[in-house]
N, CA, C and O atoms as a Tinker XYZ file with bonds, in Angstrom:
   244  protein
     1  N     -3.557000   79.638000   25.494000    73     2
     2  CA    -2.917000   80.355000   26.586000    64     1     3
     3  C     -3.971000   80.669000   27.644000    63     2     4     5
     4  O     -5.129000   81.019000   27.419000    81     3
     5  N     -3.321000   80.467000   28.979000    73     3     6
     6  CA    -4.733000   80.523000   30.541000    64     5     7
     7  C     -4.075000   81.790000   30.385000    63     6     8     9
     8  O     -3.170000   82.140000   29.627000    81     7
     9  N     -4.962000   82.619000   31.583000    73     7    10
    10  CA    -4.635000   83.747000   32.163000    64     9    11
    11  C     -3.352000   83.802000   32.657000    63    10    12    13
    12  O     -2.666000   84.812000   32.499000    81    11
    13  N     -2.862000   82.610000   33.368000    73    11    14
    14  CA    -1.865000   82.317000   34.021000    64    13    15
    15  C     -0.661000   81.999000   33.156000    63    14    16    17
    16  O      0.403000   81.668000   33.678000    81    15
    17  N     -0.843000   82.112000   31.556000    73    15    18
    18  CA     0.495000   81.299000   30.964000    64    17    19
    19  C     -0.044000   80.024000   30.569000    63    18    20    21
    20  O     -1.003000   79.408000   31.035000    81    19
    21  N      0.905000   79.675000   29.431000    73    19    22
    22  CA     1.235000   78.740000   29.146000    64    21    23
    23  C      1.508000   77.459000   29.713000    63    22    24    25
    24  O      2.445000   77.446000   30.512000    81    23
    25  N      0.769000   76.097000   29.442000    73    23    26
    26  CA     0.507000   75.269000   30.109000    64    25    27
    27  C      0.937000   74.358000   29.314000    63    26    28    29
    28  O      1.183000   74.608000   28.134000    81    27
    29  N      1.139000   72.771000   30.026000    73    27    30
    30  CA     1.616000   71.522000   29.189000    64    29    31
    31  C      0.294000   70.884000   29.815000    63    30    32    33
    32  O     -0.386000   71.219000   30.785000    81    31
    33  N      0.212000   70.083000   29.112000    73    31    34
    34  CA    -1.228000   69.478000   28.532000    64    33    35
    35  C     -1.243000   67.883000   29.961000    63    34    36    37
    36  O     -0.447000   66.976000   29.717000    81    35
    37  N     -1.875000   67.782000   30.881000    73    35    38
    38  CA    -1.742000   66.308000   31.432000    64    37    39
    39  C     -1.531000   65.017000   30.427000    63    38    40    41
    40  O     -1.228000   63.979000   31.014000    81    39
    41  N     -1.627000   64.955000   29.272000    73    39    42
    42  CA    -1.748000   64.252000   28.831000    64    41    43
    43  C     -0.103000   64.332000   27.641000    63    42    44    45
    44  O      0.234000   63.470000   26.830000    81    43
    45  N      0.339000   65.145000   27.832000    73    43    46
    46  CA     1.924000   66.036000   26.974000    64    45    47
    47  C      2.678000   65.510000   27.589000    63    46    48    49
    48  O      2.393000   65.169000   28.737000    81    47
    49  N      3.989000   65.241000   27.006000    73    47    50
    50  CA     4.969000   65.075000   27.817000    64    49    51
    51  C      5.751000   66.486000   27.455000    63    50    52    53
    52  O      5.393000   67.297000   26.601000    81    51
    53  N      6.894000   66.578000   28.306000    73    51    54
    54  CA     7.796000   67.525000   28.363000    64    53    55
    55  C      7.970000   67.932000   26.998000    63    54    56    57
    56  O      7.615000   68.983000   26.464000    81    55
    57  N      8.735000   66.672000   26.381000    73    55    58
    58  CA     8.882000   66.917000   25.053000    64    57    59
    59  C      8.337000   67.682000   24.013000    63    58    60    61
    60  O      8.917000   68.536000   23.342000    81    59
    61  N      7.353000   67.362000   23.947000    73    59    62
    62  CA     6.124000   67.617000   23.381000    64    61    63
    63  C      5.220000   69.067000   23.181000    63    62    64    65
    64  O      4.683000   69.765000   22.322000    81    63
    65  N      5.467000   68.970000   24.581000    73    63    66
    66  CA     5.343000   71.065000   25.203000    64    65    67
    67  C      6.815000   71.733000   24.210000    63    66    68    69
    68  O      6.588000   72.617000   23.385000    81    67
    69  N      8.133000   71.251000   24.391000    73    67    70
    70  CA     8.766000   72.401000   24.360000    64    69    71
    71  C      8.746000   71.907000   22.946000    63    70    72    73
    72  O      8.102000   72.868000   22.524000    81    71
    73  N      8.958000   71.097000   21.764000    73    71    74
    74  CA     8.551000   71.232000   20.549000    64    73    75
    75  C      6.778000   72.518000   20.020000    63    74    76    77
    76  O      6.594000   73.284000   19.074000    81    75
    77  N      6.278000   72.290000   20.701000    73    75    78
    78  CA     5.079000   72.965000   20.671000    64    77    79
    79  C      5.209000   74.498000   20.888000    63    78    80    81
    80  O      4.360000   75.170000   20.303000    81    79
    81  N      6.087000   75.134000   21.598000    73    79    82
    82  CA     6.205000   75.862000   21.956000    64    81    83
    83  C      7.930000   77.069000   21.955000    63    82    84    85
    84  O      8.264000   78.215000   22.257000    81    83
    85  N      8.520000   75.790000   21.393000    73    83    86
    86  CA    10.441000   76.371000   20.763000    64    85    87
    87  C     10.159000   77.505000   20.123000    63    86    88    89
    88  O     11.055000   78.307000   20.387000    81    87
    89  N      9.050000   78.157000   19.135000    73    87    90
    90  CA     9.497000   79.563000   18.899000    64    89    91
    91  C      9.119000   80.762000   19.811000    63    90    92    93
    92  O      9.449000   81.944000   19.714000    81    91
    93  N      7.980000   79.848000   21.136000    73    91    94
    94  CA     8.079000   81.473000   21.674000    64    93    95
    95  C      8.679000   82.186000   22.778000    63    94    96    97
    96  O      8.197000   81.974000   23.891000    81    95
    97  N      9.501000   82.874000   22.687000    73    95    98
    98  CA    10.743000   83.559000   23.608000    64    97    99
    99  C      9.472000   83.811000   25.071000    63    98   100   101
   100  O      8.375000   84.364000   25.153000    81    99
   101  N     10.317000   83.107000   25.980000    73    99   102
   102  CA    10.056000   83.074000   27.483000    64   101   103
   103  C      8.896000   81.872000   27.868000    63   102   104   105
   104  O      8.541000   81.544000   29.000000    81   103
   105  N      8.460000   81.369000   26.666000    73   103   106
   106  CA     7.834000   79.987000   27.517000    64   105   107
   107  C      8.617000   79.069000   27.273000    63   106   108   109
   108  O      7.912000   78.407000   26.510000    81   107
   109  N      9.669000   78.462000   27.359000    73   107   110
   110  CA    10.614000   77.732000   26.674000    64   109   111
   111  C     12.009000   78.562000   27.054000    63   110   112   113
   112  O     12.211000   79.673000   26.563000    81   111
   113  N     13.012000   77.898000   28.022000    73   111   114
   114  CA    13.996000   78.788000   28.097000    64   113   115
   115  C     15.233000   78.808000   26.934000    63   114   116   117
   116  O     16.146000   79.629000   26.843000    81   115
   117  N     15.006000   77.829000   26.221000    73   115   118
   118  CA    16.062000   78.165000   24.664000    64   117   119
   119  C     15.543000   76.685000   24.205000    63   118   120   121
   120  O     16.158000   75.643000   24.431000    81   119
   121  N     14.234000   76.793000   23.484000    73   119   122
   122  CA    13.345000   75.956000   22.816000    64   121   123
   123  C     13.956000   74.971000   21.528000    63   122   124   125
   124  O     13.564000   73.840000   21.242000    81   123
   125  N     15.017000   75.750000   20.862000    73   123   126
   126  CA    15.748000   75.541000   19.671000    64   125   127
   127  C     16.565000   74.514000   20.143000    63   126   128   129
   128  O     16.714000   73.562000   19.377000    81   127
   129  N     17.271000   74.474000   21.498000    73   127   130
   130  CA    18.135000   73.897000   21.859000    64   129   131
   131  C     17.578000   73.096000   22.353000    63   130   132   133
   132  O     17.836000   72.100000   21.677000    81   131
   133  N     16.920000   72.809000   23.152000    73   131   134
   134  CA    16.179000   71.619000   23.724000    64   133   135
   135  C     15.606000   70.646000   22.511000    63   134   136   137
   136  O     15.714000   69.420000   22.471000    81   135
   137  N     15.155000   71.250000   21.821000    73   135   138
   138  CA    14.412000   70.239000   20.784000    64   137   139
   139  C     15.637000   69.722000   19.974000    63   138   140   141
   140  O     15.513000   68.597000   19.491000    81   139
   141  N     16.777000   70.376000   19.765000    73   139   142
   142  CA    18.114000   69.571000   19.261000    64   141   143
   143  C     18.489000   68.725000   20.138000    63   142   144   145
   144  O     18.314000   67.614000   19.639000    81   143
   145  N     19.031000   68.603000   21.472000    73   143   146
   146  CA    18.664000   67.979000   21.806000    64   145   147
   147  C     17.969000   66.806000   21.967000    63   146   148   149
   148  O     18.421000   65.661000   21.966000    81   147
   149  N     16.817000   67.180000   22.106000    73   147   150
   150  CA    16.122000   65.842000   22.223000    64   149   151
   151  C     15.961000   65.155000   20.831000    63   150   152   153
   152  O     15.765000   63.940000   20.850000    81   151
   153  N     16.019000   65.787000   19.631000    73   151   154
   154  CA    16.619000   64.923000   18.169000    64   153   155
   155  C     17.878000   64.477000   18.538000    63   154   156   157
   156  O     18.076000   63.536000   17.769000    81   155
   157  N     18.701000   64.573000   19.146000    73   155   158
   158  CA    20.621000   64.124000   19.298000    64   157   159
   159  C     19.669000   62.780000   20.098000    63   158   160   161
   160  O     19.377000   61.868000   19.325000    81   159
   161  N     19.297000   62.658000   21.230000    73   159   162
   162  CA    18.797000   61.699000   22.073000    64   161   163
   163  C     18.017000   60.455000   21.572000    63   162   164   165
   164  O     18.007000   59.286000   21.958000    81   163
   165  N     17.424000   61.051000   20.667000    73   163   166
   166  CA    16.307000   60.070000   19.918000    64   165   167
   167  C     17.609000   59.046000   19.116000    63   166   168   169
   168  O     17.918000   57.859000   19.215000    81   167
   169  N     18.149000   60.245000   18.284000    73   167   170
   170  CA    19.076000   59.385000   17.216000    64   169   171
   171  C     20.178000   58.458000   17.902000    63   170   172   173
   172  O     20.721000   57.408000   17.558000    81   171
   173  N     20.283000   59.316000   19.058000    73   171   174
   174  CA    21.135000   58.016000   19.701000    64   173   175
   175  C     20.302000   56.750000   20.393000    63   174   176   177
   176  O     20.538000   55.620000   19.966000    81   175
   177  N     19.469000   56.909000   21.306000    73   175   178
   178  CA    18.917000   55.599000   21.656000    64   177   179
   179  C     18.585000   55.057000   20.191000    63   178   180   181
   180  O     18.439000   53.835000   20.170000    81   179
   181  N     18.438000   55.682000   18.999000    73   179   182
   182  CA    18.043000   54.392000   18.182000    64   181   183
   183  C     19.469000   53.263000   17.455000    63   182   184   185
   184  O     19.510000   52.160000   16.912000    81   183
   185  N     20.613000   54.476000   17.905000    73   183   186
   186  CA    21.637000   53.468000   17.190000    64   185   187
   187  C     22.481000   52.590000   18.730000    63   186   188   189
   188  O     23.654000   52.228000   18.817000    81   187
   189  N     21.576000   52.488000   19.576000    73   187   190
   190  CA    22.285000   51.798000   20.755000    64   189   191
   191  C     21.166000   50.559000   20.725000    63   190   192   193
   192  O     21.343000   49.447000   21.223000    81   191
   193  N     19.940000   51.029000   20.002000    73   191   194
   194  CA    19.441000   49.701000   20.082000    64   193   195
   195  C     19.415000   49.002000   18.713000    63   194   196   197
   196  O     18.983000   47.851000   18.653000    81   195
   197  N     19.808000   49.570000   17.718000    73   195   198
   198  CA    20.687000   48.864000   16.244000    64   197   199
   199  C     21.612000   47.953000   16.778000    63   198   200   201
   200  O     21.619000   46.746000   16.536000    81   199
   201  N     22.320000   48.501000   17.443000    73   199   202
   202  CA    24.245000   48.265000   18.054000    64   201   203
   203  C     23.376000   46.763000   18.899000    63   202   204   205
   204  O     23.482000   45.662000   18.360000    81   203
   205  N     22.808000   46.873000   19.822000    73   203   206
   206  CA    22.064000   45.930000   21.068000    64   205   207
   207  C     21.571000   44.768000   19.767000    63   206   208   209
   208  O     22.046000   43.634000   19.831000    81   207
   209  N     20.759000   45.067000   18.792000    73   207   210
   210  CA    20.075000   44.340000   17.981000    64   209   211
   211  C     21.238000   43.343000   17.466000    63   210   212   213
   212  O     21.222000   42.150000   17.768000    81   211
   213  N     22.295000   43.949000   16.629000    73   211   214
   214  CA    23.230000   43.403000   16.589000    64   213   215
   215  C     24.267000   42.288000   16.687000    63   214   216   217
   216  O     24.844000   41.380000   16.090000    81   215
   217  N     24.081000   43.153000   18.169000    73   215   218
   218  CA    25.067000   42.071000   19.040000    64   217   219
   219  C     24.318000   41.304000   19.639000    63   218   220   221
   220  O     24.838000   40.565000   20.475000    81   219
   221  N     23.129000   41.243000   19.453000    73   219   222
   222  CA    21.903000   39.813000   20.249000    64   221   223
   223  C     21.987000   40.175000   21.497000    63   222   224   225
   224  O     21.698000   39.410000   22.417000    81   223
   225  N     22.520000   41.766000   21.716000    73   223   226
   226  CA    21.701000   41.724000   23.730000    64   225   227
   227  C     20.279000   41.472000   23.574000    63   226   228   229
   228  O     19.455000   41.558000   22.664000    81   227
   229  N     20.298000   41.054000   25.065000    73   227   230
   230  CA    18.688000   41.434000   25.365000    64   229   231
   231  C     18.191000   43.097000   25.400000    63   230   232   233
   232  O     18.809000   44.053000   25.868000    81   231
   233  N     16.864000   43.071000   24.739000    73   231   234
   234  CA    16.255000   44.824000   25.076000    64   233   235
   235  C     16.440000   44.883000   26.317000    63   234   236   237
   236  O     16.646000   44.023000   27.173000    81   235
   237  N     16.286000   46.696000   26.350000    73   235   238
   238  CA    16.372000   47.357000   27.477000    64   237   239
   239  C     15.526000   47.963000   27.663000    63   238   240   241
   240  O     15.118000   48.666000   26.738000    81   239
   241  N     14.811000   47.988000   29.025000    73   239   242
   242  CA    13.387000   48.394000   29.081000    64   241   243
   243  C     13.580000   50.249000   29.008000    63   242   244
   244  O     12.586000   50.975000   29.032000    81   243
Protein backbone atom coordinates (compact mmCIF):
# COMPACT_ATOMS: atom_id res chain seq x y z
CA UNK A 1 0.00 0.00 0.00
CA UNK A 2 1.52 3.87 -1.29
CA UNK A 3 0.56 6.68 0.75
CA UNK A 4 -1.87 7.29 -1.88
CA UNK A 5 -3.75 3.77 -1.84
CA UNK A 6 -3.75 0.94 -3.38
CA UNK A 7 -2.24 0.42 -6.69
CA UNK A 8 -2.35 -2.19 -9.75
CA UNK A 9 0.94 -3.21 -10.67
CA UNK A 10 2.07 -1.91 -14.64
CA UNK A 11 2.71 -5.11 -15.24
CA UNK A 12 -1.19 -6.56 -13.57
CA UNK A 13 -3.95 -6.70 -15.39
CA UNK A 14 -7.31 -5.59 -14.06
CA UNK A 15 -8.05 -8.97 -13.30
CA UNK A 16 -5.47 -9.73 -11.39
CA UNK A 17 -5.65 -6.50 -9.07
CA UNK A 18 -9.25 -7.21 -8.20
CA UNK A 19 -8.56 -11.07 -7.44
CA UNK A 20 -5.63 -9.68 -5.31
CA UNK A 21 -7.50 -7.46 -3.60
CA UNK A 22 -11.67 -8.96 -3.45
CA UNK A 23 -11.44 -9.10 0.36
CA UNK A 24 -10.68 -5.59 1.04
CA UNK A 25 -13.86 -3.38 1.45
CA UNK A 26 -13.27 -0.04 -0.60
CA UNK A 27 -10.36 -0.99 -2.86
CA UNK A 28 -12.46 -3.14 -4.98
CA UNK A 29 -16.06 -1.94 -5.38
CA UNK A 30 -17.74 -5.59 -4.77
CA UNK A 31 -14.48 -7.76 -5.31
CA UNK A 32 -16.55 -11.11 -4.72
CA UNK A 33 -18.56 -10.24 -7.61
CA UNK A 34 -16.20 -9.26 -10.05
CA UNK A 35 -14.01 -12.19 -9.56
CA UNK A 36 -17.35 -14.41 -10.18
CA UNK A 37 -17.62 -12.91 -12.83
CA UNK A 38 -14.65 -13.07 -14.38
CA UNK A 39 -14.71 -17.14 -13.43
CA UNK A 40 -18.44 -17.10 -15.43
CA UNK A 41 -16.22 -15.40 -18.43
CA UNK A 42 -13.30 -17.63 -18.38
CA UNK A 43 -15.68 -20.75 -18.29
CA UNK A 44 -17.46 -19.45 -21.02
CA UNK A 45 -14.82 -18.41 -23.57
CA UNK A 46 -13.50 -21.88 -22.86
CA UNK A 47 -16.71 -23.72 -23.93
CA UNK A 48 -17.10 -21.37 -27.12
CA UNK A 49 -13.80 -22.43 -28.08
CA UNK A 50 -14.61 -26.39 -27.31
CA UNK A 51 -18.00 -25.59 -29.35
CA UNK A 52 -15.46 -23.58 -32.32
CA UNK A 53 -12.99 -26.70 -31.91
CA UNK A 54 -15.75 -28.83 -32.71
CA UNK A 55 -17.32 -27.50 -35.34
CA UNK A 56 -13.76 -26.91 -37.23
CA UNK A 57 -14.21 -22.96 -37.11
CA UNK A 58 -11.30 -21.17 -37.51
CA UNK A 59 -9.77 -19.59 -33.96
CA UNK A 60 -10.62 -16.38 -32.87
CA UNK A 61 -8.06 -14.05 -32.11
Amino acid sequence: MTATGFRQSPQETREDFVRRHRQRPGVVADGETLVDLYDRIRALEERVAAAERRAGAPERD
